[in-house]
Amino acid sequence: MRARTRTARRVVVLATIASLGTGLLAGCADDGKDSSGSSSEGGGKGKTKITLGLFGTAGFEESGLYKEYEKLHPDIDIQQTVVERNENYYPALVNHLTTNSGLQDIQMVEVGNIAEIVETQATKLLDLSKYGKESDYLDWKWKQATTKDGQTIGVGTDIGPMAICYRTDLFKAAGLPTDREEVGKLWAGSWDKFVDVGKQYQAKAKGTTFLDSPGGLLQAILSSETERFYDSAGEVIYKTNPAVKAAFDLTAQAAEDGLIGNQTQFQPAWDTTIANSKFAAMSCPPWMLGYIKGKSKPEAAGKWDVAQSPVSGNWGGSFLTVPKSGKNTEEAAKLAAWLTAPEQQAKLFGVQGSFPSTPAAYDSTEVTTAKNDMTGAAPIGTIFAEAAKNIPVQTIGPKDQIIQQGLTDNGVVLVTQGKSPEEAWKNAVKTIDNNLEK
């Protein structure tokens, strides 16, 4: 489950590990419709029913985890309700938490919303620190759902370690290396180097751009910073943080230089650029591979590969929380901890492409042997595991999504449409500040 530029409006992802199955990434799917459904056939007379409120397709049911847990606990009956889009799910969740009514036994929270939940709704949620094992999770993932007084109100599902997906055929045609190790060396340690590679590509490219969209580049750069929009004291700093302005300026310059397509990610026109092979590289957390597969033509299979990002970052992730108002909080907490334990997260990666937030899963067979149709024999699990180990501990704030979306949709994308970087920055700031005041 990812946090991305347009999570608050549309969250679209298909995450597929070809050799092991196809599914939508947890909390990150959107085909433009809302739906709900329940697991478990029948109700199980006399059983304790545990309900989950989710967005997207978490993969718990598709991977058989519910049935496995019910087999281990014959007195438990698990049912889920699913809303496809977080933009519809999250406002309702906040309303239910505020009124302390209408809540499921377990509620999913997207990483872009977890800071706001920790800050404003923590008293309504159970402390899960005695159920989940803190040492199982990446330290920064655990802390994202932990309050200042040490209450951990959510256990982490997946994360989105950043890599770069690229077309080997287009790189070869442009005179660039195609081996993933050699490609990674071209831009190792610097986003400026990455853009320089784009210039080399563009000098020989015909009918394609180096990158897919300005939003993808900006998201990747900012995901590798420890401080972006808020400081450690919780103050909004996006306008004065030099790292944010530098990321914006580098993205805008790349757009001005014609290295980036003029599309907004996760829109139909952008989907078409994937299908028609109109760009050579893109920012690529694990779930993006599934999206590429879902939008590509069959002949693109095997032509993609994955290289390490210039600097490690994270794009995505969610949490499971347990409202105190639930009828079965003890059993719900045990289920939430079990669903996010290393063994279960490894299984989810094998089926869904949801990359584990539990390092112990990285050596599992499900991760080390994972393959994807689009990237052929590339050891994607190993590649993303390496990226995950170097993700910075990032300060997140309650309005991160609003700021990220403003910088993208009302900022850098305008440069691809003829606006100057200066005009784009001013427009982004104006839009963000207006939205923050609401």
PDB file of C-alpha atoms in Angstrom, residues 9 38 235 239 316 322 394 438:
ATOM      1  CA  ARG A   9      -7.839  11.341  -5.314  1.00  0.00           C
ATOM      2  CA  SER A  38     -16.798 -10.361   2.574  1.00  0.00           C
ATOM      3  CA  GLU A 235       6.033  22.221  11.829  1.00  0.00           C
ATOM      4  CA  LYS A 239       8.446  26.083   1.527  1.00  0.00           C
ATOM      5  CA  GLY A 316       3.981   3.127   0.012  1.00  0.00           C
ATOM      6  CA  VAL A 322      -7.841  -2.053  16.218  1.00  0.00           C
ATOM      7  CA  GLN A 394      11.585   9.893   7.291  1.00  0.00           C
ATOM      8  CA  LYS A 438      -9.161  24.427   4.985  1.00  0.00           C
TER       9      LYS A 438
END
